[in-house]
mmCIF file of C-alpha atoms and ligand atoms in Angstrom:
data_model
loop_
_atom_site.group_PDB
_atom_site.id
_atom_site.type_symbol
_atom_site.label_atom_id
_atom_site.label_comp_id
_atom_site.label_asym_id
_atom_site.label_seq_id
_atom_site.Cartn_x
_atom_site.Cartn_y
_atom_site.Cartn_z
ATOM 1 C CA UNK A 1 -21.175 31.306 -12.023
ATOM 2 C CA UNK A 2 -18.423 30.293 -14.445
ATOM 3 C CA UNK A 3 -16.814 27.087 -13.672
ATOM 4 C CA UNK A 4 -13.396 25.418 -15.998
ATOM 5 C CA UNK A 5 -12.913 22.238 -15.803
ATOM 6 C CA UNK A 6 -9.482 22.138 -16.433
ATOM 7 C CA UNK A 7 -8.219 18.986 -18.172
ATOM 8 C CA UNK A 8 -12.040 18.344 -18.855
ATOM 9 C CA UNK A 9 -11.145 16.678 -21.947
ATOM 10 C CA UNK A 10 -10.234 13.577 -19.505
ATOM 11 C CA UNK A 11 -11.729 10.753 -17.832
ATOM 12 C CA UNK A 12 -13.135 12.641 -14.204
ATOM 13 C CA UNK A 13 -13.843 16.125 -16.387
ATOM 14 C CA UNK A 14 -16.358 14.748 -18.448
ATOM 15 C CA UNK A 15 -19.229 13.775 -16.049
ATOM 16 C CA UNK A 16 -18.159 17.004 -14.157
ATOM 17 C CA UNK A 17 -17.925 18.736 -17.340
ATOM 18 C CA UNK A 18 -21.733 17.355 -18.304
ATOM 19 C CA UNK A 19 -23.273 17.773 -15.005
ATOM 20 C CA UNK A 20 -22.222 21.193 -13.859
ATOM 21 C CA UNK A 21 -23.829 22.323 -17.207
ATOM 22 C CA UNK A 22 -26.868 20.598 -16.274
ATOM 23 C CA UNK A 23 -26.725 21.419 -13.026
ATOM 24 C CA UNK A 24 -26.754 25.321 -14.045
ATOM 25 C CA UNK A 25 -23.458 26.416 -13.915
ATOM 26 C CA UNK A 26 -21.429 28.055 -17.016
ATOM 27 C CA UNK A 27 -18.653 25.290 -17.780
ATOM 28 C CA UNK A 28 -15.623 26.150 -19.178
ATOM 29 C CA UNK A 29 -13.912 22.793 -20.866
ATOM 30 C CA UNK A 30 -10.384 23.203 -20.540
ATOM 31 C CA UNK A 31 -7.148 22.090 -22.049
ATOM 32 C CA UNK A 32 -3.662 22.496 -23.214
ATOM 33 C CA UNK A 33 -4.827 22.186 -26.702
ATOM 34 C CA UNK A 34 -7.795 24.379 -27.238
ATOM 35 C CA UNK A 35 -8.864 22.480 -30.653
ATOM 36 C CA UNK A 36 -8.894 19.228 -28.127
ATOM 37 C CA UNK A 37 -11.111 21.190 -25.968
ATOM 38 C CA UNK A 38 -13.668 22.437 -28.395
ATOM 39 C CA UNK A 39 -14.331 18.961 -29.686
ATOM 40 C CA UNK A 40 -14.829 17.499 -26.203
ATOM 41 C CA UNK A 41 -17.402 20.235 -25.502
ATOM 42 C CA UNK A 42 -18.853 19.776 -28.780
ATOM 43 C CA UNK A 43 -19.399 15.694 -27.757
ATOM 44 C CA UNK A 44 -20.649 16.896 -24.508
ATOM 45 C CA UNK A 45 -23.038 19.056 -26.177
ATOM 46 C CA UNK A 46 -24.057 16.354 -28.571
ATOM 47 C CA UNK A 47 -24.770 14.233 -25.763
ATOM 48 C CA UNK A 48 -26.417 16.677 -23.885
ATOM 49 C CA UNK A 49 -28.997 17.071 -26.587
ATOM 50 C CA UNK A 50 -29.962 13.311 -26.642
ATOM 51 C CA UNK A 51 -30.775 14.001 -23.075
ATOM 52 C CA UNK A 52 -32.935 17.003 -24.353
ATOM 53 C CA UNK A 53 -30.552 20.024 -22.801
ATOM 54 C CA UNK A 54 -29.560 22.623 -25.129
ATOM 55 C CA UNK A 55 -26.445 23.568 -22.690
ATOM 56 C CA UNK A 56 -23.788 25.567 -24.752
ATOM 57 C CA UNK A 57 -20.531 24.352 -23.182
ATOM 58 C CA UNK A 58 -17.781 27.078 -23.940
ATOM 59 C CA UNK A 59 -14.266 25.601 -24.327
ATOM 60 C CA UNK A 60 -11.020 27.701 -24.100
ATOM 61 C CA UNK A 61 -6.813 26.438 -23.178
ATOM 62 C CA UNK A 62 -5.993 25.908 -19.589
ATOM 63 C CA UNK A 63 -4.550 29.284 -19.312
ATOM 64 C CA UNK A 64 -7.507 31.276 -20.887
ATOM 65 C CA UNK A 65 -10.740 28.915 -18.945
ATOM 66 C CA UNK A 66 -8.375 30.195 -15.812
ATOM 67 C CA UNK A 67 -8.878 33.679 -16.759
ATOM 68 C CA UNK A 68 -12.615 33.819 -17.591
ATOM 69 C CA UNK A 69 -13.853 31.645 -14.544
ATOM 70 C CA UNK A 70 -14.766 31.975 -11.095
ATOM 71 C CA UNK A 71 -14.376 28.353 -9.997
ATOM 72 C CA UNK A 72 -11.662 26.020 -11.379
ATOM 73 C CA UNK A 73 -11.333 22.329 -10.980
ATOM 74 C CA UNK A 74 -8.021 20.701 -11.406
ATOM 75 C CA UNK A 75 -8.813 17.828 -13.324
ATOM 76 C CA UNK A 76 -5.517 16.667 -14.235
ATOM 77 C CA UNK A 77 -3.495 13.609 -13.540
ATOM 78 C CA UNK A 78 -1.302 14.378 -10.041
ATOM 79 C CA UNK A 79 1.695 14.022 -11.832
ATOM 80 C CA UNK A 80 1.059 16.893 -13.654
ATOM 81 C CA UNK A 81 -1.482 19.187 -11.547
ATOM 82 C CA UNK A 82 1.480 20.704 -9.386
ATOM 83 C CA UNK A 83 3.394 22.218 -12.471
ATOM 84 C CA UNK A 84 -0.211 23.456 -14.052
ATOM 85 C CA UNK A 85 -1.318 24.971 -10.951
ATOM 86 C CA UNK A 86 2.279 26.753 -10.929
ATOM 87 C CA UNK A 87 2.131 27.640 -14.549
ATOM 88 C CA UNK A 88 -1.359 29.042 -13.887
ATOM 89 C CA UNK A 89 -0.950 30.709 -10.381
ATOM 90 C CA UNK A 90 -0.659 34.656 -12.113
ATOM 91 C CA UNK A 91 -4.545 34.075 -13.772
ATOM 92 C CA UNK A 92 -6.134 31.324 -10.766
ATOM 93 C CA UNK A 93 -4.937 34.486 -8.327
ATOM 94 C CA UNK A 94 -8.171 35.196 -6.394
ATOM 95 C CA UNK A 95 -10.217 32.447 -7.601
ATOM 96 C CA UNK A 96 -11.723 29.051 -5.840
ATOM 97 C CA UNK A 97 -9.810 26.572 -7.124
ATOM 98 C CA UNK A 98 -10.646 22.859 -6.342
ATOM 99 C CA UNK A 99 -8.610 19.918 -6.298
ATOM 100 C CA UNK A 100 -9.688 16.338 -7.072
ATOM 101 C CA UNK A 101 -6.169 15.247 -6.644
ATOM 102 C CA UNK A 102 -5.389 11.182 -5.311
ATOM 103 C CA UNK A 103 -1.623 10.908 -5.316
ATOM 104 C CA UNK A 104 -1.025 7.556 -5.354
ATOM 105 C CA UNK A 105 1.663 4.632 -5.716
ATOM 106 C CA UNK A 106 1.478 0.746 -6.476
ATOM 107 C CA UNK A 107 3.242 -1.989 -5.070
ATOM 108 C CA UNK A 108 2.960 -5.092 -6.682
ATOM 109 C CA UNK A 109 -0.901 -5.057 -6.869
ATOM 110 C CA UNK A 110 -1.526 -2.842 -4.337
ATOM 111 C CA UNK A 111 -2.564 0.996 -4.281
ATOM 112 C CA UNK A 112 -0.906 2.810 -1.424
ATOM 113 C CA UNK A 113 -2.067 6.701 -0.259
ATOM 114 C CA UNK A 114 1.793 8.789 -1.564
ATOM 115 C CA UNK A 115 1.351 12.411 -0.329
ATOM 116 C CA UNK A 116 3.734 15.031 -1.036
ATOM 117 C CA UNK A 117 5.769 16.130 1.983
ATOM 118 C CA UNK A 118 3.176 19.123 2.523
ATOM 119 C CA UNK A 119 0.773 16.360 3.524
ATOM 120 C CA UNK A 120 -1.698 16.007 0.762
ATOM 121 C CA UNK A 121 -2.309 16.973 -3.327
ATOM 122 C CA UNK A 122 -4.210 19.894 -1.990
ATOM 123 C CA UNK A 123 -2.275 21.205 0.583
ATOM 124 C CA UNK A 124 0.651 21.287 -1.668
ATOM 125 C CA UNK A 125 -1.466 23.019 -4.509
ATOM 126 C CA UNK A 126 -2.583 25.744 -1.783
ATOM 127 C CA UNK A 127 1.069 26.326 -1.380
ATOM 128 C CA UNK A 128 1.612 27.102 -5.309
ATOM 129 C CA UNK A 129 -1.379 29.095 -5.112
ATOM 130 C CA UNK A 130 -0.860 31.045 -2.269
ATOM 131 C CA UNK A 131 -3.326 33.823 -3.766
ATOM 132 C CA UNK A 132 -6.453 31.852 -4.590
ATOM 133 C CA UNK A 133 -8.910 29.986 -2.562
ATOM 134 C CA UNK A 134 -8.207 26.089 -2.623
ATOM 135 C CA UNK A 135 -10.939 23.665 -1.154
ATOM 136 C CA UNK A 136 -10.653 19.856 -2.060
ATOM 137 C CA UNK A 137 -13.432 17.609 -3.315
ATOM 138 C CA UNK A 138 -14.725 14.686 -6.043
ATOM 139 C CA UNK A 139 -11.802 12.448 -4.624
ATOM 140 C CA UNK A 140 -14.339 9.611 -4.369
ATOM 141 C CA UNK A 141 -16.372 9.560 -7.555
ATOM 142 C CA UNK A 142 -15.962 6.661 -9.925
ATOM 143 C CA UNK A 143 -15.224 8.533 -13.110
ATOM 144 C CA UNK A 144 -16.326 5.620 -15.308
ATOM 145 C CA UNK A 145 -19.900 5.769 -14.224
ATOM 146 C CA UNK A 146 -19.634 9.736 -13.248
ATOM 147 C CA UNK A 147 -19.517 9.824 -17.059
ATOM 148 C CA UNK A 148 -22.211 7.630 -17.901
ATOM 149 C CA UNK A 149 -25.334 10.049 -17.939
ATOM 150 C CA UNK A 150 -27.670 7.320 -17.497
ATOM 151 C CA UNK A 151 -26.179 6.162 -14.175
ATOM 152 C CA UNK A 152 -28.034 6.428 -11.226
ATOM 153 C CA UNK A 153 -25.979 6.914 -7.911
ATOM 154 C CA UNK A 154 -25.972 8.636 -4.256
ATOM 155 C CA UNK A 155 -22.867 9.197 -3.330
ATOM 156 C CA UNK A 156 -21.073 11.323 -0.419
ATOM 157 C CA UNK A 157 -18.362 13.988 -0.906
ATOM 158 C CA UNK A 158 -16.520 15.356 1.691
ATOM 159 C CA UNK A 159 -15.157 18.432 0.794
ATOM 160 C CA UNK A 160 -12.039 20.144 2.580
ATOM 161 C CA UNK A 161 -11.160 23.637 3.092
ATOM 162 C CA UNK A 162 -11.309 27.234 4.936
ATOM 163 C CA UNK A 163 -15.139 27.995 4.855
ATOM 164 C CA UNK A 164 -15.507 30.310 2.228
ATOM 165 C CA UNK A 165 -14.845 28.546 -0.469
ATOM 166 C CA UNK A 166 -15.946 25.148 1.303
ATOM 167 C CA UNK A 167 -19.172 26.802 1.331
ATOM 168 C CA UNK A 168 -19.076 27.632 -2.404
ATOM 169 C CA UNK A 169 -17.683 23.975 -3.141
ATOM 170 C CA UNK A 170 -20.232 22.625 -1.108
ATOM 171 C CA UNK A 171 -23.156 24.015 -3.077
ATOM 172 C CA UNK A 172 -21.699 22.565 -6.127
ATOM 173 C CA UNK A 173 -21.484 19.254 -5.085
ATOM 174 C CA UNK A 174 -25.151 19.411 -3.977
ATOM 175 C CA UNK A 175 -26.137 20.622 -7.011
ATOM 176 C CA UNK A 176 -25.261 17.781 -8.786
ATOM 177 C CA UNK A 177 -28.183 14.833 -8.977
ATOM 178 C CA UNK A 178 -26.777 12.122 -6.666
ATOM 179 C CA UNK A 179 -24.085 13.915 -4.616
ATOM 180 C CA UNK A 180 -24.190 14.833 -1.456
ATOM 181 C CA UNK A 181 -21.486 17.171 0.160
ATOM 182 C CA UNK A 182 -20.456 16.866 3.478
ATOM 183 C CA UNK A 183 -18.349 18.819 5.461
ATOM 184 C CA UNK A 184 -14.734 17.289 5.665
ATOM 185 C CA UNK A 185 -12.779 19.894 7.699
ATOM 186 C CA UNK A 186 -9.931 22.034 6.682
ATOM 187 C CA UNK A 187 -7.360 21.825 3.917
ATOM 188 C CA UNK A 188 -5.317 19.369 6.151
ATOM 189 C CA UNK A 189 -8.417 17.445 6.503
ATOM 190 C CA UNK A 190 -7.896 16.363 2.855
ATOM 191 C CA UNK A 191 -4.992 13.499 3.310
ATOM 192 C CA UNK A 192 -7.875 11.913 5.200
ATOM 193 C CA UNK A 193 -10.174 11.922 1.995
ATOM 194 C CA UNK A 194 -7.714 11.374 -0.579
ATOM 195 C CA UNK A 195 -6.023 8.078 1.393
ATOM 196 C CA UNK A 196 -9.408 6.774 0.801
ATOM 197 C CA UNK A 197 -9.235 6.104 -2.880
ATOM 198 C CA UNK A 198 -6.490 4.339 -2.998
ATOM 199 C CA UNK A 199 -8.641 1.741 -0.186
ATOM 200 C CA UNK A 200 -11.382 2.055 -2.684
ATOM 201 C CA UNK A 201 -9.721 0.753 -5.828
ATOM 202 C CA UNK A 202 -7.732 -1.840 -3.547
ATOM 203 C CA UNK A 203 -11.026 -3.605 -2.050
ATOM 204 C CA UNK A 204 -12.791 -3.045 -6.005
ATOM 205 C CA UNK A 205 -9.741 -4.952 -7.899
ATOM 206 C CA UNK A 206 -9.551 -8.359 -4.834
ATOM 207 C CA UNK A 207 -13.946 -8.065 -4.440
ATOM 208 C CA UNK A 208 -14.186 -7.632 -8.360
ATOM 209 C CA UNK A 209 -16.655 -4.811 -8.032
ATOM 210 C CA UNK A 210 -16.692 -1.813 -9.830
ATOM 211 C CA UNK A 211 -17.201 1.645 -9.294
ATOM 212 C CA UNK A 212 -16.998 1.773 -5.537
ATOM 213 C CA UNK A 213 -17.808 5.415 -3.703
ATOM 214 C CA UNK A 214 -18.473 6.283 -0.241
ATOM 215 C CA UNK A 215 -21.483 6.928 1.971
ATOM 216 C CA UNK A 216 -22.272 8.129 5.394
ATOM 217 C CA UNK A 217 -24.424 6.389 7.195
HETATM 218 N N1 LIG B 301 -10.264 8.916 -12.790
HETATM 219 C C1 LIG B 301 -10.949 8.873 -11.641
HETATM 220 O O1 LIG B 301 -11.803 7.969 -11.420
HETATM 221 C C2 LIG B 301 -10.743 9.959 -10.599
HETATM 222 C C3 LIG B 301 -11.627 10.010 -9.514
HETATM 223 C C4 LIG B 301 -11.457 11.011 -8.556
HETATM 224 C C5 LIG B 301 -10.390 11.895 -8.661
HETATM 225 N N2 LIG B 301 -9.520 11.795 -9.710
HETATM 226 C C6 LIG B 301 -8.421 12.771 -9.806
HETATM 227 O O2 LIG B 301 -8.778 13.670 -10.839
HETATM 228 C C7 LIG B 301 -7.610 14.076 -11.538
HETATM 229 C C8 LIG B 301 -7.803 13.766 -13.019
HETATM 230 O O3 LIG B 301 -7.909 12.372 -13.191
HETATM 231 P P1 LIG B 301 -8.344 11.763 -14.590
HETATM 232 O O4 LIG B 301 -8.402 10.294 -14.430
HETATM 233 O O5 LIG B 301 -9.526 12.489 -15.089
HETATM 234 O O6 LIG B 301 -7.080 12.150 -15.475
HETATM 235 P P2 LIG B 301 -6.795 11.877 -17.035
HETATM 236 O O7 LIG B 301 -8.061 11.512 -17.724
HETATM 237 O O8 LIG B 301 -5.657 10.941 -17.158
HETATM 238 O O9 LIG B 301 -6.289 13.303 -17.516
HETATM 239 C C9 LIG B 301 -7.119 14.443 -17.467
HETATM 240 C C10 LIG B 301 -6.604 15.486 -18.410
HETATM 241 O O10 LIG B 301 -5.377 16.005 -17.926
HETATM 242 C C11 LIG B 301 -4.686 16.592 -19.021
HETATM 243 N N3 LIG B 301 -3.269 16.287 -18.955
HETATM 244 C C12 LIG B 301 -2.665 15.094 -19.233
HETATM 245 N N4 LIG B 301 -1.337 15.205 -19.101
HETATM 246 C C13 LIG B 301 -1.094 16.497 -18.748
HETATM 247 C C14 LIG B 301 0.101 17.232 -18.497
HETATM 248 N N5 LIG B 301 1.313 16.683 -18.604
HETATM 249 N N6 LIG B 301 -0.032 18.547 -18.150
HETATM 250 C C15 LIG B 301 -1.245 19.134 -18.064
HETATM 251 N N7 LIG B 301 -2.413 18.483 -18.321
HETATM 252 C C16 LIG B 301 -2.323 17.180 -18.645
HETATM 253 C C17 LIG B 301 -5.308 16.025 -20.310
HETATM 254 O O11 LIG B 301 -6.036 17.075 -20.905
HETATM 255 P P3 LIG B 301 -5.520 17.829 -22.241
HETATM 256 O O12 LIG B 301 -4.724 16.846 -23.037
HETATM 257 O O13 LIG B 301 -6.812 18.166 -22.893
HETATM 258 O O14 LIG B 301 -4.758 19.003 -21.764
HETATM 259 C C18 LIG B 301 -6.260 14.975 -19.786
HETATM 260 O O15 LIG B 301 -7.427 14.830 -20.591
HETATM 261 C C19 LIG B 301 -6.428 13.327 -10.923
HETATM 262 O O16 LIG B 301 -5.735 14.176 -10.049
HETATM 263 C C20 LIG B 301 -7.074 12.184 -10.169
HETATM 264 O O17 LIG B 301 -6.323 11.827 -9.021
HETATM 265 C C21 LIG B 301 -9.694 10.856 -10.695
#
């Protein structure tokens, strides 16, 4: 299964990026700038090979990692990922597409949940693409340590959506070392999970920890 991390040149798509590839999957790296893109897979690869994985990461633009995958992660800053998912809705038609998406706002020193008016990132993403498959998931993970390949970690994900493509979503979460996905509901289940991050970064900055997740227990 071909997966693109789109915007996995940035700070969540690079543990994704790195431990799809490990996990199995074909991952597509992608970006607006394909020469951006085939030097981030490139370092991936590099770093891949200290671990002692010869993964080939392929890398490709945004528009062209839509077109080749089956799976697409949006991981792009929520400013942005509304007008990419538009721009991209003709070649994401019929695919799984996953969102990562926290919109968020700060007040003074305080992180606050900001959904758009269709009541989360995702559900507003499933309205662009009215033709593919959206599910919701990663809101959670710490991208800091995601990255770090020698991190150790369990972590839960819920994941959101209509089951088909929860179920697909699902198994790609599991696959990765240290995740666990959990079932999180529908679509509309996902202002639930995304409100959480904001909580998460709020209790991190005042208890001066770092790289706070979730668990069920
Ligand atoms: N950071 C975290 O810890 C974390 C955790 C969970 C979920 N998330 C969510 O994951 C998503 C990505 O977060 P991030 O921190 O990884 O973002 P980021 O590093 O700031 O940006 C990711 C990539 O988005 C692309 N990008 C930047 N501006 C863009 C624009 N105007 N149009 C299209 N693409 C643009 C860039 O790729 P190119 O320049 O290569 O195109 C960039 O490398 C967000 O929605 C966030 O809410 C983040």
């Amino acid at each position: 299964m071909k997966i693109a991390v789109l915007g996995g040149t940035g700070n969540i798509g690079v543990g994704l990026s790195m431990r799809l590839s490990i996990a199995g999957y074909d991952v597509i790296v992608g970006s607006r700038n394909k020469e951006k893109a085939k030097e981030k897979a490139r370092e991936y690869e590099t770093i891949l090979k200290s671990m002692g994985y010869e993964n080939e990461i392929e890398y490709a633009d945004n528009r062209r990692a839509s077109e080749l995958c089956d799976v697409a992660i949006l991981a792009i800053p929520c400013e942005h990922v509304f007008s990419t998912a538009e721009s991209l809705k003709d070649v994401l038609e019929g695919k799984i597409v996953v969102s990562p998406a926290v919109p968020m706002k700060k007040e003074g020193k305080t992180f606050y949940y900001s959904p758009p008016p269709e009541g989360s990132a995702a559900e507003k993403i499933a309205s662009i693409l009215h033709n593919s498959q959206v599910a919701s998931a990663f809101h959670t993970i710490p991208a800091k340590k995601f990255a770090d390949m020698k991190a150790v970690f369990s972590w839960d994900v819920p994941v959101c959506g209509e089951k088909s493509a929860k179920e697909v979503v699902m198994e790609i979460v599991n696959s990765i070392d240290g995740l666990r996905a959990l079932d999180a509901g529908p679509l509309s289940s996902s202002r639930l999970v995304e409100s959480v991050t904001p909580l998460l970064i709020n209790v991190a900055i005042r208890a001066g920890m770092r790289d706070l997740s979730i668990k069920f227990v």
